[in-house]
GROMACS .gro file of C-alpha atoms in nm:
model
  285
    1MET     CA    1  15.164  26.840  16.933
    2GLU     CA    2  15.340  26.841  17.270
    3THR     CA    3  15.325  26.557  17.528
    4SER     CA    4  15.537  26.573  17.837
    5GLY     CA    5  15.764  26.837  17.683
    6GLU     CA    6  15.801  26.612  17.368
    7TYR     CA    7  15.704  26.742  17.015
    8ARG     CA    8  15.541  26.479  16.788
    9GLU     CA    9  15.425  26.516  16.431
   10GLY     CA   10  15.235  26.312  16.186
   11PHE     CA   11  14.872  26.192  16.153
   12LEU     CA   12  14.797  26.169  16.524
   13CYS     CA   13  14.455  26.066  16.674
   14PRO     CA   14  14.369  26.359  16.911
   15ILE     CA   15  14.226  26.105  17.155
   16CYS     CA   16  14.473  25.811  17.183
   17MET     CA   17  14.762  25.988  17.021
   18GLU     CA   18  14.833  25.699  16.772
   19ASP     CA   19  15.016  25.791  16.466
   20LEU     CA   20  14.814  25.647  16.172
   21GLY     CA   21  15.032  25.751  15.872
   22THR     CA   22  14.780  25.887  15.632
   23VAL     CA   23  14.442  26.099  15.653
   24SER     CA   24  14.250  25.807  15.528
   25GLN     CA   25  14.376  25.563  15.800
   26LEU     CA   26  14.331  25.833  16.068
   27THR     CA   27  13.968  25.867  15.966
   28GLU     CA   28  13.893  25.507  15.956
   29HIS     CA   29  14.059  25.470  16.295
   30PHE     CA   30  13.866  25.753  16.446
   31GLU     CA   31  13.525  25.608  16.317
   32ARG     CA   32  13.614  25.253  16.425
   33ASP     CA   33  13.772  25.305  16.763
   34HIS     CA   34  13.623  25.632  16.890
   35ALA     CA   35  13.269  25.601  16.753
   36ASN     CA   36  13.127  25.586  17.119
   37GLU     CA   37  13.293  25.928  17.229
   38ASP     CA   38  13.092  26.260  17.251
   39LYS     CA   39  12.900  26.289  16.923
   40ASP     CA   40  12.955  26.669  16.917
   41VAL     CA   41  13.324  26.617  16.970
   42VAL     CA   42  13.346  26.335  16.704
   43ASN     CA   43  13.145  26.543  16.430
   44GLN     CA   44  13.375  26.837  16.491
   45LEU     CA   45  13.675  26.622  16.452
   46LYS     CA   46  13.546  26.440  16.139
   47SER     CA   47  13.488  26.798  15.987
   48LEU     CA   48  13.832  26.892  16.070
   49PHE     CA   49  13.973  26.557  15.918
   50GLY     CA   50  13.780  26.625  15.610
   51LYS     CA   51  13.905  26.966  15.559
   52ALA     CA   52  14.273  26.868  15.633
   53LYS     CA   53  14.224  26.581  15.384
   54LYS     CA   54  14.107  26.815  15.104
   55THR     CA   55  14.393  27.079  15.178
   56ILE     CA   56  14.664  26.793  15.161
   57LEU     CA   57  14.532  26.645  14.855
   58ARG     CA   58  14.507  26.975  14.678
   59LYS     CA   59  14.866  27.073  14.776
   60GLU     CA   60  14.985  26.740  14.649
   61SER     CA   61  14.801  26.787  14.318
   62ASN     CA   62  14.961  27.131  14.275
   63VAL     CA   63  15.304  26.985  14.352
   64MET     CA   64  15.257  26.719  14.090
   65GLU     CA   65  15.140  26.967  13.822
   66SER     CA   66  15.429  27.206  13.876
   67SER     CA   67  15.678  26.921  13.914
   68PRO     CA   68  15.947  26.965  13.635
   69SER     CA   69  15.992  26.600  13.612
   70LEU     CA   70  15.659  26.588  13.448
   71SER     CA   71  15.632  26.900  13.263
   72GLY     CA   72  15.845  27.186  13.163
   73PRO     CA   73  16.069  27.306  12.876
   74SER     CA   74  16.397  27.217  13.052
   75TYR     CA   75  16.295  26.841  13.061
   76ALA     CA   76  16.310  26.597  12.780
   77PRO     CA   77  15.992  26.397  12.676
   78GLY     CA   78  16.159  26.083  12.822
   79GLY     CA   79  16.167  26.241  13.162
   80ILE     CA   80  16.547  26.298  13.176
   81ASP     CA   81  16.662  26.621  13.322
   82PRO     CA   82  16.931  26.769  13.093
   83THR     CA   83  17.066  26.954  13.411
   84MET     CA   84  17.169  26.645  13.564
   85TRP     CA   85  17.454  26.610  13.304
   86GLU     CA   86  17.764  26.800  13.363
   87PRO     CA   87  17.891  26.995  13.047
   88GLN     CA   88  18.099  26.772  12.840
   89LYS     CA   89  18.434  26.893  12.710
   90LEU     CA   90  18.449  26.954  12.343
   91GLY     CA   91  18.607  26.666  12.163
   92ALA     CA   92  18.812  26.640  11.852
   93VAL     CA   93  18.731  26.923  11.601
   94ARG     CA   94  18.791  26.917  11.229
   95SER     CA   95  18.700  27.194  10.994
   96HIS     CA   96  18.581  27.092  10.646
   97THR     CA   97  18.555  27.451  10.518
   98MET     CA   98  18.873  27.441  10.316
   99ALA     CA   99  18.781  27.112  10.143
  100PHE     CA  100  18.427  27.243  10.069
  101CYS     CA  101  18.574  27.567   9.925
  102THR     CA  102  18.819  27.366   9.717
  103LYS     CA  103  18.551  27.153   9.563
  104ARG     CA  104  18.313  27.441   9.524
  105ASP     CA  105  18.577  27.661   9.352
  106ALA     CA  106  18.677  27.378   9.121
  107ARG     CA  107  18.309  27.320   9.023
  108ILE     CA  108  18.259  27.690   8.965
  109ASP     CA  109  18.574  27.711   8.773
  110ARG     CA  110  18.472  27.422   8.533
  111TYR     CA  111  18.125  27.569   8.476
  112ALA     CA  112  18.285  27.915   8.418
  113VAL     CA  113  18.543  27.762   8.176
  114GLU     CA  114  18.289  27.557   7.993
  115THR     CA  115  18.066  27.875   7.958
  116ASN     CA  116  18.334  28.098   7.832
  117LYS     CA  117  18.427  27.822   7.563
  118LEU     CA  118  18.053  27.825   7.455
  119LEU     CA  119  18.059  28.208   7.426
  120ILE     CA  120  18.381  28.209   7.209
  121ARG     CA  121  18.245  27.941   6.985
  122LEU     CA  122  17.920  28.110   6.976
  123ASP     CA  123  18.068  28.436   6.882
  124LYS     CA  124  18.245  28.263   6.597
  125LEU     CA  125  17.932  28.104   6.459
  126LEU     CA  126  17.783  28.445   6.463
  127SER     CA  127  18.045  28.585   6.222
  128GLU     CA  128  17.952  28.742   5.891
  129ASP     CA  129  18.160  28.462   5.725
  130LEU     CA  130  17.891  28.208   5.810
  131PRO     CA  131  17.760  28.063   5.486
  132THR     CA  132  17.395  28.052   5.414
  133ASP     CA  133  17.413  27.740   5.211
  134PRO     CA  134  17.343  27.420   5.438
  135SER     CA  135  17.631  27.203   5.304
  136LYS     CA  136  17.893  27.480   5.332
  137ARG     CA  137  17.738  27.604   5.664
  138LYS     CA  138  17.797  27.256   5.815
  139VAL     CA  139  18.151  27.253   5.697
  140TYR     CA  140  18.216  27.600   5.861
  141GLU     CA  141  18.059  27.479   6.176
  142LYS     CA  142  18.271  27.159   6.197
  143LYS     CA  143  18.577  27.398   6.169
  144VAL     CA  144  18.461  27.590   6.485
  145VAL     CA  145  18.366  27.283   6.678
  146ASN     CA  146  18.497  26.938   6.649
  147TRP     CA  147  18.188  26.703   6.604
  148ALA     CA  148  18.190  26.355   6.766
  149PRO     CA  149  18.209  26.084   6.498
  150ASP     CA  150  17.875  25.914   6.441
  151LYS     CA  151  18.015  25.572   6.472
  152ASP     CA  152  18.129  25.635   6.838
  153MET     CA  153  17.770  25.710   6.958
  154ASN     CA  154  17.493  25.457   6.930
  155ILE     CA  155  17.240  25.632   7.175
  156CYS     CA  156  17.123  25.975   7.246
  157THR     CA  157  17.341  26.139   7.528
  158SER     CA  158  17.024  26.297   7.660
  159CYS     CA  159  16.746  26.034   7.661
  160GLY     CA  160  16.964  25.729   7.611
  161LYS     CA  161  16.746  25.594   7.316
  162GLY     CA  162  16.915  25.411   7.029
  163PHE     CA  163  16.954  25.561   6.685
  164GLY     CA  164  16.818  25.398   6.395
  165PHE     CA  165  16.621  25.454   6.067
  166THR     CA  166  16.349  25.680   6.240
  167ARG     CA  167  16.582  25.830   6.514
  168ARG     CA  168  16.850  26.018   6.337
  169ARG     CA  169  17.187  26.165   6.490
  170HIS     CA  170  17.222  26.528   6.526
  171HIS     CA  171  17.522  26.731   6.644
  172CYS     CA  172  17.536  27.023   6.899
  173ARG     CA  173  17.685  27.314   6.721
  174LEU     CA  174  17.865  27.432   7.042
  175CYS     CA  175  18.011  27.127   7.198
  176GLY     CA  176  17.991  26.871   6.910
  177THR     CA  177  17.801  26.612   7.115
  178ILE     CA  178  17.530  26.384   6.959
  179MET     CA  179  17.157  26.375   7.032
  180CYS     CA  180  16.840  26.301   6.879
  181ASN     CA  181  16.595  26.546   6.733
  182LYS     CA  182  16.348  26.540   7.036
  183CYS     CA  183  16.642  26.622   7.262
  184SER     CA  184  16.765  26.912   7.031
  185GLN     CA  185  16.748  27.281   7.152
  186PHE     CA  186  16.742  27.574   6.893
  187LEU     CA  187  16.913  27.889   6.986
  188PRO     CA  188  16.796  28.189   6.765
  189PHE     CA  189  17.072  28.432   6.631
  190THR     CA  190  16.895  28.717   6.817
  191TYR     CA  191  16.934  28.547   7.159
  192ALA     CA  192  17.290  28.426   7.076
  193THR     CA  193  17.388  28.796   6.983
  194LYS     CA  194  17.236  28.910   7.322
  195LEU     CA  195  17.439  28.639   7.504
  196THR     CA  196  17.778  28.728   7.327
  197ASN     CA  197  17.711  29.112   7.340
  198PRO     CA  198  17.594  29.256   7.662
  199GLY     CA  199  17.530  29.586   7.497
  200PHE     CA  200  17.268  29.440   7.265
  201HIS     CA  201  16.910  29.481   7.381
  202PRO     CA  202  16.647  29.322   7.151
  203GLU     CA  203  16.289  29.424   7.159
  204GLY     CA  204  16.070  29.185   7.344
  205GLY     CA  205  16.157  28.870   7.512
  206VAL     CA  206  16.409  28.624   7.359
  207GLY     CA  207  16.523  28.288   7.435
  208PHE     CA  208  16.566  27.934   7.313
  209LEU     CA  209  16.296  27.809   7.066
  210ARG     CA  210  16.060  27.531   7.102
  211ARG     CA  211  16.163  27.223   6.923
  212SER     CA  212  16.001  27.174   6.573
  213ASN     CA  213  15.875  26.827   6.453
  214SER     CA  214  16.056  26.870   6.116
  215ASN     CA  215  16.375  26.689   6.048
  216THR     CA  216  16.485  26.872   5.745
  217SER     CA  217  16.811  27.039   5.717
  218LEU     CA  218  16.660  27.367   5.640
  219ASN     CA  219  16.445  27.360   5.950
  220SER     CA  220  16.754  27.305   6.162
  221MET     CA  221  16.906  27.622   6.030
  222MET     CA  222  16.602  27.869   6.042
  223THR     CA  223  16.289  27.919   6.220
  224PRO     CA  224  15.947  27.938   6.037
  225ASP     CA  225  15.973  28.305   6.048
  226GLY     CA  226  16.309  28.293   5.847
  227GLU     CA  227  16.547  28.380   6.139
  228PRO     CA  228  16.855  28.156   6.159
  229HIS     CA  229  16.928  27.954   6.465
  230LEU     CA  230  17.175  27.705   6.584
  231ARG     CA  231  17.094  27.339   6.698
  232THR     CA  232  17.231  27.287   7.061
  233CYS     CA  233  17.216  27.015   7.334
  234ASN     CA  234  17.036  27.053   7.672
  235ASP     CA  235  17.360  27.088   7.856
  236CYS     CA  236  17.472  27.388   7.660
  237ARG     CA  237  17.144  27.536   7.693
  238MET     CA  238  17.144  27.528   8.065
  239LEU     CA  239  17.488  27.693   8.073
  240LEU     CA  240  17.392  27.964   7.857
  241GLU     CA  241  17.069  28.042   8.024
  242ARG     CA  242  17.239  28.043   8.361
  243ARG     CA  243  17.485  28.289   8.215
  244ASP     CA  244  17.210  28.501   8.104
  245GLN     CA  245  17.043  28.502   8.436
  246LEU     CA  246  17.369  28.602   8.608
  247VAL     CA  247  17.405  28.896   8.373
  248GLN     CA  248  17.048  29.008   8.440
  249GLN     CA  249  17.088  28.985   8.802
  250ARG     CA  250  17.398  29.211   8.793
  251THR     CA  251  17.246  29.474   8.559
  252THR     CA  252  16.874  29.473   8.656
  253LYS     CA  253  16.747  29.634   8.967
  254THR     CA  254  16.497  29.445   9.174
  255ASP     CA  255  16.181  29.604   9.285
  256ILE     CA  256  16.282  29.662   9.642
  257VAL     CA  257  16.604  29.838   9.513
  258GLN     CA  258  16.394  30.057   9.285
  259LEU     CA  259  16.148  30.151   9.569
  260TYR     CA  260  16.452  30.235   9.803
  261GLU     CA  261  16.588  30.455   9.543
  262LYS     CA  262  16.274  30.648   9.484
  263LEU     CA  263  16.235  30.681   9.864
  264ARG     CA  264  16.590  30.838   9.881
  265ASP     CA  265  16.508  31.071   9.604
  266ASP     CA  266  16.194  31.189   9.777
  267ILE     CA  267  16.393  31.241  10.100
  268GLU     CA  268  16.644  31.446   9.924
  269GLU     CA  269  16.376  31.665   9.765
  270VAL     CA  270  16.201  31.714  10.105
  271GLU     CA  271  16.541  31.821  10.259
  272LEU     CA  272  16.599  32.070   9.973
  273HIS     CA  273  16.273  32.257  10.028
  274LEU     CA  274  16.274  32.216  10.411
  275PRO     CA  275  16.426  32.550  10.489
  276THR     CA  276  16.161  32.744  10.279
  277PHE     CA  277  15.886  32.560  10.452
  278ALA     CA  278  16.041  32.612  10.783
  279ALA     CA  279  16.057  32.988  10.726
  280MET     CA  280  15.694  32.998  10.609
  281ALA     CA  281  15.590  32.802  10.916
  282GLU     CA  282  15.785  33.049  11.146
  283SER     CA  283  15.616  33.348  10.986
  284LEU     CA  284  15.274  33.226  11.071
  285LYS     CA  285  15.331  33.208  11.454
   0.00000   0.00000   0.00000
């Protein structure tokens, strides 16, 4: 508003030109000090004040809703603006890749060496020279693998339970460690041949056998079906099964690979007959 060439702004009373500061104070001032003025003028001004008040409050509400300090993906839940912070310089950097690779390679080499030892011993135990007599067979197995002395092991290496009259000691034929009968694993000769000879493909699924409840020497040498097997520990079983899985992954094609190869064959066949069908389609024009 202009008075004597001067511009004034704010919540000014249109009659006395007093600046009230807010819309509410301006309305109260007008109703209190200027109630006796012309009623048409008063009503018109009240209506104008009401519309102005609603407009101002609506604009303030929109500003608050769109304020990035209250909402927005660039602000943290705590109300801190990340853009306030200047980019920090990169501090000291240290690469642990070589240390990780060194430890990983050492672990892989250890597992590979242990697995290869098991396969070499397993190949010797599958020899045709393996005796069928239980006592002679045990002597032969001790020559291939050094068995841990019974006196040096008072508890099972797998479950930790002590040996006694009801819990006998049993030796792993591949590493020589001592475990109880419940922790023993049994490796059939068919599966052992598959592990040592990649070209051998037995019919049906083969794998380690379930532990039998019998503790007889004959049961530790043969399955109920009469197939010979070897007693092993759980650690040797895991290494051999892991080796078998890796070999199958290298030699067996996954479903997606088989589908892709089938698609490629179909594309090649279509491209082979494409000139013939193109000539036929051209002749029909």
